[in-house]
Amino acid sequence: MGKVRGGRRAEMYDAKLGEDVARAQQGDEAAFAAAFRLLQPRLLGFLRGLVGDDAEDVASDAWLEIARDLGRFRGDGAGFRAWTASIARNRAIDHLRRLGSRPRGTLLEQDLMELPARQDTALEAFETISTAQALALIATLPQGQAEAVLLQTVIGLDGPTTARVLGKRPGAVRAATHRGLRRLEKHLATLGRSRVTVSDFCALGEGDDREAIQRCHGPR
C-alpha cells in the first residue's frame, strides 16, 4: 500500500520506517526521532506545495498530533506514510481556512536542489527547473489536483492510497491527477515539453540524494 517509487531502495525505506515506528510505539524516543528524519523531508515538500512558506509551522503542528496519537496507529512503513500525510493535509487545510486562502507556493526555497538534467526529449524541459520551482508550479493547480499530484510524487503514495487519504474514489483521483498534469503540461509548453507524467515529478520526495532521484526516474 502506498509504496514509494524506487525499487529496492523504496522497500528498504519503508522497512526501516516500519521498524522505527514499531520501536517508537514502545517508547523508544530515538526510534521516533529516526522516523521523523525519514519522513520530515517528504512532509515538508508536500506542505510546501499546499501552504508555501508556512510549511514548517504546519509540519510542527502535524508532528505534535502524530506523536500524540502514535499509539493508535496500526500498520507498516507504507501505511505510516499515508497516515502522517493525512494528518499533515488536515493541518494544512485548517491553516488555510484560518487564513482564508487557497494553497500557495513559493519560488524562494533555495535549500532544495535542482533536478538532474536529462537528455531524452520527454524530460529535457526539467533541465532548468529546480525542485522548489516544481513544487511552486504544482501549487498553482486547483487544490484537489495539487493534492493528488503531491501525494503521489512527494509522499510516494499509489493511486488507491491517495484516494483513501483524500476520501475520494480512485477514479476521481485519477481524473484529478490527469487534469493536473495537463495543466502542468501547458505551463511547461514554453520549455518545449510535449508530455508530463507523474513519474516526471517523483523525485520531489527524495531530498538532496541525486542518485535516488535518478533511480526514481529509472533508466533511460
PDB file of C-alpha atoms in Angstrom:
ATOM      1  CA  MET A   1       0.000   0.000   0.000  1.00  0.00           C
ATOM      2  CA  GLY A   2       1.319   3.445  -0.895  1.00  0.00           C
ATOM      3  CA  LYS A   3       4.652   2.101  -1.987  1.00  0.00           C
ATOM      4  CA  VAL A   4       7.403   4.650  -2.607  1.00  0.00           C
ATOM      5  CA  ARG A   5       8.751   4.541  -6.135  1.00  0.00           C
ATOM      6  CA  GLY A   6      12.346   3.401  -6.483  1.00  0.00           C
ATOM      7  CA  GLY A   7      12.507  -0.408  -6.272  1.00  0.00           C
ATOM      8  CA  ARG A   8      14.787  -1.984  -3.683  1.00  0.00           C
ATOM      9  CA  ARG A   9      15.685   1.321  -2.073  1.00  0.00           C
ATOM     10  CA  ALA A  10      11.997   2.082  -1.589  1.00  0.00           C
ATOM     11  CA  GLU A  11      11.424  -1.287   0.076  1.00  0.00           C
ATOM     12  CA  MET A  12      14.353  -0.655   2.415  1.00  0.00           C
ATOM     13  CA  TYR A  13      12.999   2.823   3.195  1.00  0.00           C
ATOM     14  CA  ASP A  14       9.589   1.503   4.213  1.00  0.00           C
ATOM     15  CA  ALA A  15      11.080  -1.423   6.122  1.00  0.00           C
ATOM     16  CA  LYS A  16      13.317   0.912   8.143  1.00  0.00           C
ATOM     17  CA  LEU A  17      10.441   3.313   8.739  1.00  0.00           C
ATOM     18  CA  GLY A  18       8.197   0.486   9.905  1.00  0.00           C
ATOM     19  CA  GLU A  19      10.828  -0.746  12.337  1.00  0.00           C
ATOM     20  CA  ASP A  20      11.381   2.741  13.746  1.00  0.00           C
ATOM     21  CA  VAL A  21       7.657   3.288  14.201  1.00  0.00           C
ATOM     22  CA  ALA A  22       7.197  -0.057  15.967  1.00  0.00           C
ATOM     23  CA  ARG A  23      10.002   0.773  18.407  1.00  0.00           C
ATOM     24  CA  ALA A  24       8.691   4.296  18.893  1.00  0.00           C
ATOM     25  CA  GLN A  25       5.322   2.878  19.879  1.00  0.00           C
ATOM     26  CA  GLN A  26       7.142   1.008  22.637  1.00  0.00           C
ATOM     27  CA  GLY A  27       8.532   4.270  23.974  1.00  0.00           C
ATOM     28  CA  ASP A  28      11.857   4.411  22.118  1.00  0.00           C
ATOM     29  CA  GLU A  29      12.453   8.157  21.650  1.00  0.00           C
ATOM     30  CA  ALA A  30      15.496   7.602  19.429  1.00  0.00           C
ATOM     31  CA  ALA A  31      13.370   5.498  17.081  1.00  0.00           C
ATOM     32  CA  PHE A  32      10.752   8.244  16.890  1.00  0.00           C
ATOM     33  CA  ALA A  33      13.494  10.724  16.035  1.00  0.00           C
ATOM     34  CA  ALA A  34      14.710   8.388  13.296  1.00  0.00           C
ATOM     35  CA  ALA A  35      11.202   8.114  11.839  1.00  0.00           C
ATOM     36  CA  PHE A  36      10.957  11.894  11.939  1.00  0.00           C
ATOM     37  CA  ARG A  37      14.194  12.267   9.992  1.00  0.00           C
ATOM     38  CA  LEU A  38      12.982   9.831   7.346  1.00  0.00           C
ATOM     39  CA  LEU A  39       9.595  11.452   6.839  1.00  0.00           C
ATOM     40  CA  GLN A  40      10.145  15.144   7.504  1.00  0.00           C
ATOM     41  CA  PRO A  41      11.641  15.994   4.065  1.00  0.00           C
ATOM     42  CA  ARG A  42       8.662  14.410   2.320  1.00  0.00           C
ATOM     43  CA  LEU A  43       6.084  16.059   4.571  1.00  0.00           C
ATOM     44  CA  LEU A  44       7.774  19.429   4.147  1.00  0.00           C
ATOM     45  CA  GLY A  45       7.784  19.050   0.371  1.00  0.00           C
ATOM     46  CA  PHE A  46       4.106  18.086   0.425  1.00  0.00           C
ATOM     47  CA  LEU A  47       3.202  21.011   2.683  1.00  0.00           C
ATOM     48  CA  ARG A  48       5.259  23.493   0.691  1.00  0.00           C
ATOM     49  CA  GLY A  49       3.059  22.637  -2.255  1.00  0.00           C
ATOM     50  CA  LEU A  50      -0.031  23.434  -0.151  1.00  0.00           C
ATOM     51  CA  VAL A  51       0.884  26.299   2.188  1.00  0.00           C
ATOM     52  CA  GLY A  52       4.174  27.647   0.813  1.00  0.00           C
ATOM     53  CA  ASP A  53       6.443  29.321   3.350  1.00  0.00           C
ATOM     54  CA  ASP A  54       4.188  28.278   6.238  1.00  0.00           C
ATOM     55  CA  ALA A  55       5.130  24.625   5.721  1.00  0.00           C
ATOM     56  CA  GLU A  56       7.487  24.459   8.725  1.00  0.00           C
ATOM     57  CA  ASP A  57       4.807  25.707  11.129  1.00  0.00           C
ATOM     58  CA  VAL A  58       2.151  23.387   9.757  1.00  0.00           C
ATOM     59  CA  ALA A  59       4.573  20.441   9.872  1.00  0.00           C
ATOM     60  CA  SER A  60       5.273  21.184  13.539  1.00  0.00           C
ATOM     61  CA  ASP A  61       1.548  21.058  14.297  1.00  0.00           C
ATOM     62  CA  ALA A  62       1.260  17.804  12.364  1.00  0.00           C
ATOM     63  CA  TRP A  63       4.117  16.169  14.243  1.00  0.00           C
ATOM     64  CA  LEU A  64       2.579  17.135  17.579  1.00  0.00           C
ATOM     65  CA  GLU A  65      -0.555  15.256  16.563  1.00  0.00           C
ATOM     66  CA  ILE A  66       1.464  12.337  15.164  1.00  0.00           C
ATOM     67  CA  ALA A  67       3.365  11.997  18.452  1.00  0.00           C
ATOM     68  CA  ARG A  68       0.184  12.277  20.487  1.00  0.00           C
ATOM     69  CA  ASP A  69      -1.699   9.618  18.528  1.00  0.00           C
ATOM     70  CA  LEU A  70       1.211   7.331  17.665  1.00  0.00           C
ATOM     71  CA  GLY A  71      -0.114   4.533  19.874  1.00  0.00           C
ATOM     72  CA  ARG A  72      -3.298   4.371  17.813  1.00  0.00           C
ATOM     73  CA  PHE A  73      -1.506   3.727  14.532  1.00  0.00           C
ATOM     74  CA  ARG A  74      -1.655   0.209  13.115  1.00  0.00           C
ATOM     75  CA  GLY A  75       0.282  -0.698  10.001  1.00  0.00           C
ATOM     76  CA  ASP A  76       3.654  -0.848   8.288  1.00  0.00           C
ATOM     77  CA  GLY A  77       6.038   1.816   6.990  1.00  0.00           C
ATOM     78  CA  ALA A  78       3.978   2.492   3.874  1.00  0.00           C
ATOM     79  CA  GLY A  79       0.859   2.792   5.981  1.00  0.00           C
ATOM     80  CA  PHE A  80       2.620   5.222   8.295  1.00  0.00           C
ATOM     81  CA  ARG A  81       3.487   7.455   5.349  1.00  0.00           C
ATOM     82  CA  ALA A  82      -0.169   7.558   4.356  1.00  0.00           C
ATOM     83  CA  TRP A  83      -1.304   8.164   7.942  1.00  0.00           C
ATOM     84  CA  THR A  84       1.123  11.026   8.525  1.00  0.00           C
ATOM     85  CA  ALA A  85       0.297  12.544   5.136  1.00  0.00           C
ATOM     86  CA  SER A  86      -3.379  12.549   6.077  1.00  0.00           C
ATOM     87  CA  ILE A  87      -2.626  14.314   9.340  1.00  0.00           C
ATOM     88  CA  ALA A  88      -0.387  16.866   7.614  1.00  0.00           C
ATOM     89  CA  ARG A  89      -3.067  17.504   4.985  1.00  0.00           C
ATOM     90  CA  ASN A  90      -5.709  18.102   7.669  1.00  0.00           C
ATOM     91  CA  ARG A  91      -3.459  20.563   9.455  1.00  0.00           C
ATOM     92  CA  ALA A  92      -2.779  22.339   6.155  1.00  0.00           C
ATOM     93  CA  ILE A  93      -6.494  22.607   5.443  1.00  0.00           C
ATOM     94  CA  ASP A  94      -7.090  24.033   8.924  1.00  0.00           C
ATOM     95  CA  HIS A  95      -4.271  26.521   8.369  1.00  0.00           C
ATOM     96  CA  LEU A  96      -5.659  27.657   5.009  1.00  0.00           C
ATOM     97  CA  ARG A  97      -9.137  28.027   6.471  1.00  0.00           C
ATOM     98  CA  ARG A  98      -7.762  30.277   9.182  1.00  0.00           C
ATOM     99  CA  LEU A  99      -6.031  32.365   6.546  1.00  0.00           C
ATOM    100  CA  GLY A 100      -8.982  32.241   4.198  1.00  0.00           C
ATOM    101  CA  SER A 101      -6.681  31.315   1.326  1.00  0.00           C
ATOM    102  CA  ARG A 102      -6.078  28.565  -1.193  1.00  0.00           C
ATOM    103  CA  PRO A 103      -2.873  26.503  -1.451  1.00  0.00           C
ATOM    104  CA  ARG A 104       0.090  28.648  -2.371  1.00  0.00           C
ATOM    105  CA  GLY A 105       3.735  28.069  -3.160  1.00  0.00           C
ATOM    106  CA  THR A 106       6.976  29.985  -3.260  1.00  0.00           C
ATOM    107  CA  LEU A 107       9.944  30.220  -5.590  1.00  0.00           C
ATOM    108  CA  LEU A 108      12.248  31.331  -2.776  1.00  0.00           C
ATOM    109  CA  GLU A 109      13.137  27.917  -1.288  1.00  0.00           C
ATOM    110  CA  GLN A 110      16.853  27.906  -2.025  1.00  0.00           C
ATOM    111  CA  ASP A 111      17.528  24.940   0.235  1.00  0.00           C
ATOM    112  CA  LEU A 112      16.078  22.489  -2.304  1.00  0.00           C
ATOM    113  CA  MET A 113      18.366  21.189  -5.029  1.00  0.00           C
ATOM    114  CA  GLU A 114      17.791  21.277  -8.771  1.00  0.00           C
ATOM    115  CA  LEU A 115      16.531  18.212 -10.541  1.00  0.00           C
ATOM    116  CA  PRO A 116      19.220  16.460 -12.612  1.00  0.00           C
ATOM    117  CA  ALA A 117      19.405  17.171 -16.329  1.00  0.00           C
ATOM    118  CA  ARG A 118      18.032  14.521 -18.685  1.00  0.00           C
ATOM    119  CA  GLN A 119      18.886  14.115 -22.351  1.00  0.00           C
ATOM    120  CA  ASP A 120      15.729  12.449 -23.671  1.00  0.00           C
ATOM    121  CA  THR A 121      13.098  14.689 -25.227  1.00  0.00           C
ATOM    122  CA  ALA A 122      10.395  13.707 -22.736  1.00  0.00           C
ATOM    123  CA  LEU A 123      12.330  15.062 -19.735  1.00  0.00           C
ATOM    124  CA  GLU A 124      14.552  17.780 -21.148  1.00  0.00           C
ATOM    125  CA  ALA A 125      12.195  20.545 -20.026  1.00  0.00           C
ATOM    126  CA  PHE A 126      13.172  19.894 -16.394  1.00  0.00           C
ATOM    127  CA  GLU A 127      16.842  20.695 -17.023  1.00  0.00           C
ATOM    128  CA  THR A 128      16.223  24.280 -15.918  1.00  0.00           C
ATOM    129  CA  ILE A 129      13.554  23.742 -13.260  1.00  0.00           C
ATOM    130  CA  SER A 130      14.505  23.395  -9.593  1.00  0.00           C
ATOM    131  CA  THR A 131      12.638  21.237  -7.124  1.00  0.00           C
ATOM    132  CA  ALA A 132      11.362  24.386  -5.411  1.00  0.00           C
ATOM    133  CA  GLN A 133      10.030  25.689  -8.706  1.00  0.00           C
ATOM    134  CA  ALA A 134       8.375  22.347  -9.460  1.00  0.00           C
ATOM    135  CA  LEU A 135       6.609  22.422  -6.079  1.00  0.00           C
ATOM    136  CA  ALA A 136       5.539  26.007  -6.652  1.00  0.00           C
ATOM    137  CA  LEU A 137       4.276  25.066 -10.103  1.00  0.00           C
ATOM    138  CA  ILE A 138       2.168  22.250  -8.655  1.00  0.00           C
ATOM    139  CA  ALA A 139       0.845  24.717  -6.058  1.00  0.00           C
ATOM    140  CA  THR A 140      -0.736  26.766  -8.852  1.00  0.00           C
ATOM    141  CA  LEU A 141      -3.120  23.893  -9.580  1.00  0.00           C
ATOM    142  CA  PRO A 142      -6.628  23.775  -8.097  1.00  0.00           C
ATOM    143  CA  GLN A 143      -6.445  22.288  -4.606  1.00  0.00           C
ATOM    144  CA  GLY A 144      -7.817  18.848  -5.462  1.00  0.00           C
ATOM    145  CA  GLN A 145      -5.424  18.431  -8.370  1.00  0.00           C
ATOM    146  CA  ALA A 146      -2.444  19.731  -6.395  1.00  0.00           C
ATOM    147  CA  GLU A 147      -3.115  17.338  -3.518  1.00  0.00           C
ATOM    148  CA  ALA A 148      -3.477  14.343  -5.822  1.00  0.00           C
ATOM    149  CA  VAL A 149      -0.210  15.101  -7.603  1.00  0.00           C
ATOM    150  CA  LEU A 150       1.712  15.958  -4.427  1.00  0.00           C
ATOM    151  CA  LEU A 151       0.629  12.850  -2.529  1.00  0.00           C
ATOM    152  CA  GLN A 152       1.790  10.631  -5.372  1.00  0.00           C
ATOM    153  CA  THR A 153       5.015  12.459  -6.217  1.00  0.00           C
ATOM    154  CA  VAL A 154       6.307  13.805  -2.908  1.00  0.00           C
ATOM    155  CA  ILE A 155       4.891  11.383  -0.348  1.00  0.00           C
ATOM    156  CA  GLY A 156       5.108   8.498  -2.835  1.00  0.00           C
ATOM    157  CA  LEU A 157       1.619   7.063  -2.394  1.00  0.00           C
ATOM    158  CA  ASP A 158      -0.043   4.920  -5.035  1.00  0.00           C
ATOM    159  CA  GLY A 159      -3.382   5.836  -6.570  1.00  0.00           C
ATOM    160  CA  PRO A 160      -5.694   3.822  -4.276  1.00  0.00           C
ATOM    161  CA  THR A 161      -3.885   5.035  -1.134  1.00  0.00           C
ATOM    162  CA  THR A 162      -4.034   8.622  -2.376  1.00  0.00           C
ATOM    163  CA  ALA A 163      -7.773   8.166  -2.831  1.00  0.00           C
ATOM    164  CA  ARG A 164      -8.136   6.931   0.754  1.00  0.00           C
ATOM    165  CA  VAL A 165      -6.161   9.872   2.144  1.00  0.00           C
ATOM    166  CA  LEU A 166      -8.292  12.320   0.169  1.00  0.00           C
ATOM    167  CA  GLY A 167     -11.536  10.498   0.942  1.00  0.00           C
ATOM    168  CA  LYS A 168     -12.323  10.170  -2.765  1.00  0.00           C
ATOM    169  CA  ARG A 169     -12.923   7.376  -5.225  1.00  0.00           C
ATOM    170  CA  PRO A 170      -9.835   6.116  -7.126  1.00  0.00           C
ATOM    171  CA  GLY A 171     -11.442   7.148 -10.406  1.00  0.00           C
ATOM    172  CA  ALA A 172     -11.882  10.709  -9.153  1.00  0.00           C
ATOM    173  CA  VAL A 173      -8.240  10.835  -8.073  1.00  0.00           C
ATOM    174  CA  ARG A 174      -7.098   9.520 -11.446  1.00  0.00           C
ATOM    175  CA  ALA A 175      -9.151  12.211 -13.145  1.00  0.00           C
ATOM    176  CA  ALA A 176      -7.783  14.944 -10.867  1.00  0.00           C
ATOM    177  CA  THR A 177      -4.224  13.765 -11.447  1.00  0.00           C
ATOM    178  CA  HIS A 178      -4.773  13.700 -15.210  1.00  0.00           C
ATOM    179  CA  ARG A 179      -6.246  17.202 -15.227  1.00  0.00           C
ATOM    180  CA  GLY A 180      -3.441  18.470 -13.023  1.00  0.00           C
ATOM    181  CA  LEU A 181      -0.759  17.019 -15.263  1.00  0.00           C
ATOM    182  CA  ARG A 182      -2.445  18.510 -18.317  1.00  0.00           C
ATOM    183  CA  ARG A 183      -2.327  21.936 -16.649  1.00  0.00           C
ATOM    184  CA  LEU A 184       1.339  21.440 -15.796  1.00  0.00           C
ATOM    185  CA  GLU A 185       1.958  20.435 -19.384  1.00  0.00           C
ATOM    186  CA  LYS A 186       0.560  23.769 -20.536  1.00  0.00           C
ATOM    187  CA  HIS A 187       2.784  25.629 -18.060  1.00  0.00           C
ATOM    188  CA  LEU A 188       5.825  23.773 -19.367  1.00  0.00           C
ATOM    189  CA  ALA A 189       4.947  24.235 -23.032  1.00  0.00           C
ATOM    190  CA  THR A 190       7.240  27.258 -23.271  1.00  0.00           C
ATOM    191  CA  LEU A 191      10.144  24.964 -22.369  1.00  0.00           C
ATOM    192  CA  GLY A 192       9.399  22.634 -25.256  1.00  0.00           C
ATOM    193  CA  ARG A 193       7.748  19.971 -23.120  1.00  0.00           C
ATOM    194  CA  SER A 194       5.458  17.611 -25.050  1.00  0.00           C
ATOM    195  CA  ARG A 195       4.141  15.341 -22.285  1.00  0.00           C
ATOM    196  CA  VAL A 196       4.069  15.258 -18.466  1.00  0.00           C
ATOM    197  CA  THR A 197       3.600  12.172 -16.287  1.00  0.00           C
ATOM    198  CA  VAL A 198       3.502  11.540 -12.544  1.00  0.00           C
ATOM    199  CA  SER A 199       6.895   9.823 -12.741  1.00  0.00           C
ATOM    200  CA  ASP A 200       8.467  13.045 -14.018  1.00  0.00           C
ATOM    201  CA  PHE A 201       7.793  14.597 -10.607  1.00  0.00           C
ATOM    202  CA  CYS A 202       8.526  11.518  -8.488  1.00  0.00           C
ATOM    203  CA  ALA A 203      11.932  12.823  -7.377  1.00  0.00           C
ATOM    204  CA  LEU A 204      10.347  15.621  -5.373  1.00  0.00           C
ATOM    205  CA  GLY A 205      10.244  13.461  -2.260  1.00  0.00           C
ATOM    206  CA  GLU A 206      13.889  12.397  -2.455  1.00  0.00           C
ATOM    207  CA  GLY A 207      15.505  15.416  -0.792  1.00  0.00           C
ATOM    208  CA  ASP A 208      19.102  16.032  -1.842  1.00  0.00           C
ATOM    209  CA  ASP A 209      20.001  12.485  -2.930  1.00  0.00           C
ATOM    210  CA  ARG A 210      20.916  12.767  -6.625  1.00  0.00           C
ATOM    211  CA  GLU A 211      21.328   9.010  -7.071  1.00  0.00           C
ATOM    212  CA  ALA A 212      17.906   8.438  -5.546  1.00  0.00           C
ATOM    213  CA  ILE A 213      16.398  10.982  -7.912  1.00  0.00           C
ATOM    214  CA  GLN A 214      17.963   9.178 -10.877  1.00  0.00           C
ATOM    215  CA  ARG A 215      16.608   5.842  -9.638  1.00  0.00           C
ATOM    216  CA  CYS A 216      13.221   7.450  -9.178  1.00  0.00           C
ATOM    217  CA  HIS A 217      13.107   8.340 -12.869  1.00  0.00           C
ATOM    218  CA  GLY A 218      14.503   4.965 -13.856  1.00  0.00           C
ATOM    219  CA  PRO A 219      16.820   4.082 -16.756  1.00  0.00           C
ATOM    220  CA  ARG A 220      16.668   5.964 -19.983  1.00  0.00           C
TER     221      ARG A 220
END
